[in-house]
Amino acid sequence: MDDLLAARLQMAFSLGFHIVFACIGMVMPFFMSVAHFFWLRTKNVVYRDVTKAWSKGVAIFFATGAVSGTVLSFELGLLWPRFMEHAGPIFGMPFSLEGTAFFIEAIALGFYLYGWNRLHPWFHWATGVVVGISGLLSGILVVAANAWMNSPAGFDYVDGQYLNIDPIKAMFNDAWFSQALHMSVAAFVSTGFAVAGVHALMILKGKNIGFHSKAFKIAAIFGTVAACLQPISGDISAKDVAKRQPEKLAAMEAHFHTERNAPLIIGGIPDTANKKVDYAIKIPGLLSFMATGDFNGEVQGLDRVPKADQPPVAITHYAFQIMVGLGMVMVLIALLYFTALVRKKKWLNSRWLLKLFVIATPLGFIALEAGWTVTEVGRQPWIIRGVMRTADAVTPMPGIAYSFYLFTAVYISLSVIVAVLLFRQITMVDELYDSQSNLKD
Amino acid sequence: MIYVVIVFLWMAILLYILLGGADFGAGIIELFTTKANKAKTRRTMYKAIGPIWEANHMWLIIAIVILFVGFPKIYTTISVYLHIPLVCMLLGIIARGTAFVFRNYDAVKDDMQKVYTPIFVYSSLITPFFLGVIAASSVSGQIDPLANDFISAYVFSWLSWFSVAVGIFTVSICGFLATIFIIGQTEEGGDRTHFIEKAKRAIFVVMGCGALVFVAAYFDGIPLTTWILGDTPGLIAITAASLSLIAMFYALNHNKPILLRLLAGFQVSMILFAATYSHFPDIVLLKNGDNLSLLAHQGQAKTILSLGYALLIGSLFILPALVYLIYIFQKRKDATA
Ligand code: HDD
Ligand code: HEM
Ligand code: HEM
């Protein structure tokens, strides 16, 4: 494996790993605060139990998120020193603000986890909310940094020099808003569905039903509402990409030829050599409409992009299809769930609805990883679009493949261990958190 | 503004060594504790460190962010040539962080603890060791940007007697910090006496390891004595640190835990001061003499300005909250978590 490929794969693995923990770490505190709010209001102990159980989850994910994030901040230099040498001072602003956000998050979490019975109840509750808000802020900031790579701003690039650096302009680049919005909603979708799925499974197994039903409802409402917002935000993203990175949109849609009234392509196998897509469903005009707001708008194809600057089509296209497809599946589940809540209360107790949520447990996270694949692979061959190529950014140190194997092994074992740990938390629910079932004994 | 940024960088490193060091030290002294006392040490340490654990290693991240935003050339040079020890340190950080979490948050208390504990203990040893190696290699002119084979560029940039000795010294400092810290957490009487004895032994270990650093520097031809003792501020710092040892023995014998912590903090900051002051503003020394300086290799003016403001505004939020957090949990350390 050559060093460039190894470095890219290592980066992708590390980020793909980190993002799962980061999302859960930034969304779970909101779930927890809602449960905590109900506990303070209703004094129903089940809510307190749910809060405590979730706060343990938050602690586990926060710590693993923090560790994997620390690794990332080194990896940027270990793998991409030539990129960081120039990019650091330009896109560093969000990272330095993010430091503050993380810090506040960590401090608030300290208050929250160790504050039961020591702090004023509502102050204690508020520290939990602060954990969530600062987590969300750090997510938005770091995505603004990534958006800068897609849409570089805040400097003049003259003869290989980076002049007139303006970190504030760099932070508020053209892509930051659409990406940060889409990412934040995605975090709620994926965490909501994952948490709801786990609790649905426990209900189906007949364990601590009182406890798990309350937990399920909170997570499911967050997840489903976010799922319905996601296509709207995705549409904003798509229009944005069409303007700022037409080659990425072309790769996402496997759109080889520039044309008006361009069809939306669903599924299919892109054939790069012959510049066509086999076995696809085509909806005439829809791509033009999505990208430009006009069925007759012109959509740039890959033919407008020099060969050397074209992103890989197949990966980007498949990843995009996976993201959108799963997004639509989740919207359907959300609509069923709303119907159940408003009209058909008896569906709420039916097994098929719970089973549906169990099946959907991983869907959000799969969509999330697919979405990142679209963004990152669709930016290739650039690391800073139009300014620096990924191949020119990689470290001069040979043998990165070994580092890749090493980190892959570490991440795989970590994932297994975290999964086991969570499983153990969940199986201990009756003993540790469910005061009601203890009372019954 | 550049000086504001440099002060923040220095403080972040110092706080990481002090707070993070005490935390690593907890794992290290577990390794050197008899079986009977292990559980006690662990419980006391956890109670002390638990609430601020998440915040501790943030200092390292702050330092890294300051480096890559404000001094990118320095960050990238270290990342390229010290790739291998950095990876070792990262593996230590990963293993340590996860083992800590699992030890404390695993819901089922069973044999798995036997798995987590050794991981925790050994990674507590590895991480500060490589931290010391990295620090020593950057300031001692071992990095060779002109090297054109793998071994001299990526291995001998950090592998030397001196670096290894500084690594061991860092480990000993962490152990020392942890024993001092833990004294204040124990009740008067039996436990405290036990840890006071430990602290005295730790002081001698640190002095021994310190001497080792000078010996290693001599063998590697590094003019450490001239660097540290050659200019007045460095000399004063080292003298002050040594003199405060006397006060330390007084505090140990007269049971003054707060004074002890202050003294330990003072000594470590003096050592760091002496080590960094001698070359200031250079911070990474290269074999060919092209040293990297915090002043000459700073980022463009606007970057430094906004970085400085971000740090100042950030600390306005963070410091009061952090102090309050520590205050609350020190005040009622007996309450259960
Ligand atoms: C739960 C996850 C999830 C779901 C259901 C969707 N997305 Fe998404 N998408 C992401 C998670 C995501 C992401 C991982 O969060 C990305 C990667 C970068 C980013 O900002 O968001 C992303 C990127 C991304 C991009 C590229 C943005 C860029 O490069 O700036 C577009 C055009 C879309 N999405 C469009 C959609 C559409 C039309 C969806 C319709 C249902 C959709 N996404 C559902
Ligand atoms: C601030 C946020 C991010 C930064 C600064 C960043 C930076 C980078 C860098 C430097 C690379 C290597 C160059 C390349 O191949 O493009 C990369 C690649 C990659 N990143 Fe990101 N990234 C960010 C967010 C993410 C996230 C959250 C993910 C997702 C899970 C992700 C997924 C990937 C993938 C899949 C690649 C490999 C691309 C390829 O092999 O073609 N990135 N990213
Ligand atoms: C190159 C990319 C990235 C770097 C260098 C990075 C860095 C970090 C660091 C250093 C931490 C630990 C902070 C702590 O100790 O609390 C962290 C945690 C976190 N990161 Fe990342 N990160 C990256 C990508 C992302 C992305 C794309 C997101 C997107 C949402 C994200 C969201 C978070 C969040 C929310 C946390 C807090 C941990 C938690 O609450 O569980 N990070 N990250």
Short mmCIF file of N, CA, C and O and ligand atoms in Angstrom, two decimals, chain A residues 11 15 18-19 21-26 58 61-63 65-70 72-73 76 95 98 102-103 105-106 135-136 138-140 142-143 183 372, chain B residues 54 57-58 61, ligand 3:
data_model
loop_
_atom_site.label_atom_id
_atom_site.label_comp_id
_atom_site.label_asym_id
_atom_site.label_seq_id
_atom_site.Cartn_x
_atom_site.Cartn_y
_atom_site.Cartn_z
N MET A 11 -6.78 8.37 8.01
CA MET A 11 -7.54 9.57 8.35
C MET A 11 -9.03 9.26 8.32
O MET A 11 -9.78 9.64 9.23
N LEU A 15 -11.48 9.46 11.58
CA LEU A 15 -12.61 10.38 11.62
C LEU A 15 -13.93 9.63 11.69
O LEU A 15 -14.82 10.00 12.43
N HIS A 18 -14.25 8.62 15.23
CA HIS A 18 -14.46 9.76 16.13
C HIS A 18 -15.88 10.31 15.99
O HIS A 18 -16.53 10.66 16.98
N ILE A 19 -16.34 10.37 14.76
CA ILE A 19 -17.60 11.05 14.52
C ILE A 19 -18.76 10.36 15.23
O ILE A 19 -19.68 11.00 15.72
N PHE A 21 -18.64 8.72 18.10
CA PHE A 21 -18.59 9.09 19.51
C PHE A 21 -18.95 10.55 19.70
O PHE A 21 -19.66 10.91 20.64
N ALA A 22 -18.45 11.38 18.80
CA ALA A 22 -18.72 12.81 18.94
C ALA A 22 -20.22 13.08 18.82
O ALA A 22 -20.77 13.82 19.62
N CYS A 23 -20.87 12.45 17.85
CA CYS A 23 -22.30 12.70 17.68
C CYS A 23 -23.08 12.26 18.90
O CYS A 23 -23.95 12.98 19.39
N ILE A 24 -22.79 11.07 19.38
CA ILE A 24 -23.52 10.59 20.56
C ILE A 24 -23.21 11.51 21.73
O ILE A 24 -24.11 11.89 22.49
N GLY A 25 -21.94 11.89 21.85
CA GLY A 25 -21.55 12.77 22.95
C GLY A 25 -22.21 14.13 22.88
O GLY A 25 -22.38 14.80 23.89
N MET A 26 -22.59 14.56 21.67
CA MET A 26 -23.21 15.88 21.63
C MET A 26 -24.74 15.83 21.66
O MET A 26 -25.37 16.80 22.03
N VAL A 58 -23.36 8.93 28.44
CA VAL A 58 -22.70 10.16 28.01
C VAL A 58 -21.25 10.17 28.47
O VAL A 58 -20.34 10.52 27.71
N PHE A 61 -19.15 7.85 26.30
CA PHE A 61 -18.92 8.37 24.96
C PHE A 61 -18.09 9.64 24.98
O PHE A 61 -17.29 9.87 24.09
N PHE A 62 -18.31 10.45 25.99
CA PHE A 62 -17.51 11.67 26.04
C PHE A 62 -16.04 11.33 26.15
O PHE A 62 -15.21 11.87 25.42
N ALA A 63 -15.72 10.42 27.04
CA ALA A 63 -14.31 10.11 27.25
C ALA A 63 -13.70 9.47 26.01
O ALA A 63 -12.59 9.83 25.61
N GLY A 65 -14.81 9.85 22.99
CA GLY A 65 -14.78 10.92 21.99
C GLY A 65 -13.58 11.83 22.21
O GLY A 65 -12.90 12.21 21.26
N ALA A 66 -13.32 12.14 23.46
CA ALA A 66 -12.21 13.02 23.77
C ALA A 66 -10.89 12.36 23.38
O ALA A 66 -10.02 12.99 22.77
N VAL A 67 -10.76 11.08 23.70
CA VAL A 67 -9.52 10.38 23.38
C VAL A 67 -9.32 10.33 21.87
O VAL A 67 -8.25 10.67 21.35
N SER A 68 -10.38 9.96 21.15
CA SER A 68 -10.19 9.83 19.70
C SER A 68 -9.98 11.21 19.08
O SER A 68 -9.26 11.35 18.09
N GLY A 69 -10.58 12.25 19.67
CA GLY A 69 -10.36 13.60 19.16
C GLY A 69 -8.93 14.08 19.40
O GLY A 69 -8.33 14.73 18.54
N THR A 70 -8.38 13.72 20.56
CA THR A 70 -6.99 14.07 20.83
C THR A 70 -6.09 13.43 19.77
O THR A 70 -5.19 14.08 19.23
N LEU A 72 -6.89 12.68 16.80
CA LEU A 72 -7.07 13.39 15.53
C LEU A 72 -6.23 14.66 15.46
O LEU A 72 -5.65 14.97 14.42
N SER A 73 -6.19 15.40 16.57
CA SER A 73 -5.49 16.67 16.50
C SER A 73 -4.00 16.44 16.25
O SER A 73 -3.32 17.29 15.68
N LEU A 76 -3.60 15.10 12.26
CA LEU A 76 -3.57 16.11 11.20
C LEU A 76 -2.12 16.45 10.86
O LEU A 76 -1.78 16.64 9.70
N PHE A 95 -10.96 25.90 15.36
CA PHE A 95 -10.35 24.94 16.27
C PHE A 95 -10.00 25.59 17.61
O PHE A 95 -10.15 24.97 18.66
N GLU A 98 -13.14 26.06 19.39
CA GLU A 98 -13.64 24.75 19.76
C GLU A 98 -13.01 24.29 21.07
O GLU A 98 -13.64 23.66 21.90
N PHE A 102 -15.06 22.72 24.07
CA PHE A 102 -14.79 21.41 24.68
C PHE A 102 -14.54 21.55 26.17
O PHE A 102 -14.98 20.75 26.98
N PHE A 103 -13.80 22.59 26.50
CA PHE A 103 -13.43 22.79 27.88
C PHE A 103 -14.68 23.00 28.73
O PHE A 103 -14.86 22.39 29.78
N GLU A 105 -17.60 22.10 28.01
CA GLU A 105 -18.33 20.85 28.01
C GLU A 105 -17.79 19.90 29.09
O GLU A 105 -18.53 19.30 29.86
N ALA A 106 -16.46 19.82 29.12
CA ALA A 106 -15.83 18.90 30.08
C ALA A 106 -16.12 19.35 31.51
O ALA A 106 -16.42 18.53 32.39
N GLY A 135 -21.39 20.97 23.38
CA GLY A 135 -21.04 19.88 22.48
C GLY A 135 -21.48 20.20 21.05
O GLY A 135 -20.72 20.04 20.09
N LEU A 136 -22.70 20.71 20.94
CA LEU A 136 -23.23 21.05 19.62
C LEU A 136 -22.38 22.16 18.98
O LEU A 136 -22.05 22.10 17.79
N SER A 138 -19.23 22.77 19.52
CA SER A 138 -17.95 22.25 19.03
C SER A 138 -18.13 21.53 17.72
O SER A 138 -17.29 21.64 16.82
N GLY A 139 -19.24 20.80 17.60
CA GLY A 139 -19.50 20.13 16.33
C GLY A 139 -19.60 21.13 15.19
O GLY A 139 -18.97 20.97 14.14
N ILE A 140 -20.36 22.21 15.42
CA ILE A 140 -20.54 23.21 14.37
C ILE A 140 -19.20 23.84 13.99
O ILE A 140 -18.89 24.03 12.81
N VAL A 142 -16.11 22.62 14.30
CA VAL A 142 -15.18 21.74 13.60
C VAL A 142 -15.66 21.51 12.17
O VAL A 142 -14.87 21.40 11.23
N VAL A 143 -16.95 21.50 11.98
CA VAL A 143 -17.46 21.35 10.62
C VAL A 143 -17.16 22.61 9.80
O VAL A 143 -16.89 22.52 8.60
N MET A 183 -25.05 18.67 9.29
CA MET A 183 -24.34 17.80 10.23
C MET A 183 -25.06 17.75 11.58
O MET A 183 -25.22 16.68 12.16
N TRP A 372 -20.42 11.61 4.91
CA TRP A 372 -19.04 12.12 4.99
C TRP A 372 -18.21 11.61 3.83
O TRP A 372 -17.33 12.31 3.33
N GLU B 54 -11.95 14.80 33.03
CA GLU B 54 -12.21 15.15 31.63
C GLU B 54 -11.47 16.42 31.26
O GLU B 54 -11.00 16.59 30.13
N HIS B 57 -6.89 16.54 30.43
CA HIS B 57 -6.08 16.40 29.23
C HIS B 57 -6.46 17.41 28.17
O HIS B 57 -5.87 17.47 27.11
N MET B 58 -7.46 18.25 28.47
CA MET B 58 -7.76 19.36 27.57
C MET B 58 -6.56 20.28 27.41
O MET B 58 -6.38 20.90 26.38
N ILE B 61 -4.60 19.40 24.47
CA ILE B 61 -5.22 19.78 23.21
C ILE B 61 -5.06 21.27 22.96
O ILE B 61 -4.76 21.70 21.84
C1 HEM C 3 -10.17 16.87 11.95
C2 HEM C 3 -11.15 16.77 12.59
C3 HEM C 3 -11.35 16.78 14.10
C4 HEM C 3 -10.50 17.06 15.14
C5 HEM C 3 -9.05 17.44 15.07
C6 HEM C 3 -11.24 16.91 16.36
C7 HEM C 3 -10.73 17.10 17.63
C8 HEM C 3 -11.39 16.79 18.77
C9 HEM C 3 -10.82 16.78 20.08
C10 HEM C 3 -9.41 17.17 20.39
C11 HEM C 3 -11.76 16.37 20.97
C12 HEM C 3 -11.60 16.13 22.45
C13 HEM C 3 -12.08 17.27 23.28
C14 HEM C 3 -12.31 16.90 24.71
O1 HEM C 3 -11.41 16.40 25.38
O2 HEM C 3 -13.42 17.13 25.19
C15 HEM C 3 -12.95 16.17 20.22
C16 HEM C 3 -14.14 15.82 20.75
C17 HEM C 3 -15.27 16.10 20.06
N1 HEM C 3 -15.38 16.26 18.69
FE1 HEM C 3 -13.94 16.23 17.38
N2 HEM C 3 -12.52 16.58 16.06
C18 HEM C 3 -12.61 16.48 14.68
C19 HEM C 3 -13.71 16.19 13.98
C20 HEM C 3 -14.92 16.32 14.53
C21 HEM C 3 -16.11 16.45 13.77
C22 HEM C 3 -16.22 16.44 12.27
C23 HEM C 3 -17.09 16.63 14.68
C24 HEM C 3 -18.48 16.79 14.29
C25 HEM C 3 -19.46 16.87 14.67
C26 HEM C 3 -16.51 16.61 16.00
C27 HEM C 3 -17.20 16.80 17.17
C28 HEM C 3 -16.66 16.58 18.42
C29 HEM C 3 -17.42 16.62 19.65
C30 HEM C 3 -18.87 16.94 19.79
C31 HEM C 3 -16.52 16.31 20.69
C32 HEM C 3 -16.82 16.24 22.16
C33 HEM C 3 -16.72 14.84 22.61
C34 HEM C 3 -17.99 14.33 23.16
O3 HEM C 3 -18.84 15.13 23.56
O4 HEM C 3 -18.15 13.10 23.18
N3 HEM C 3 -15.19 16.41 15.87
N4 HEM C 3 -12.71 16.41 18.87
#
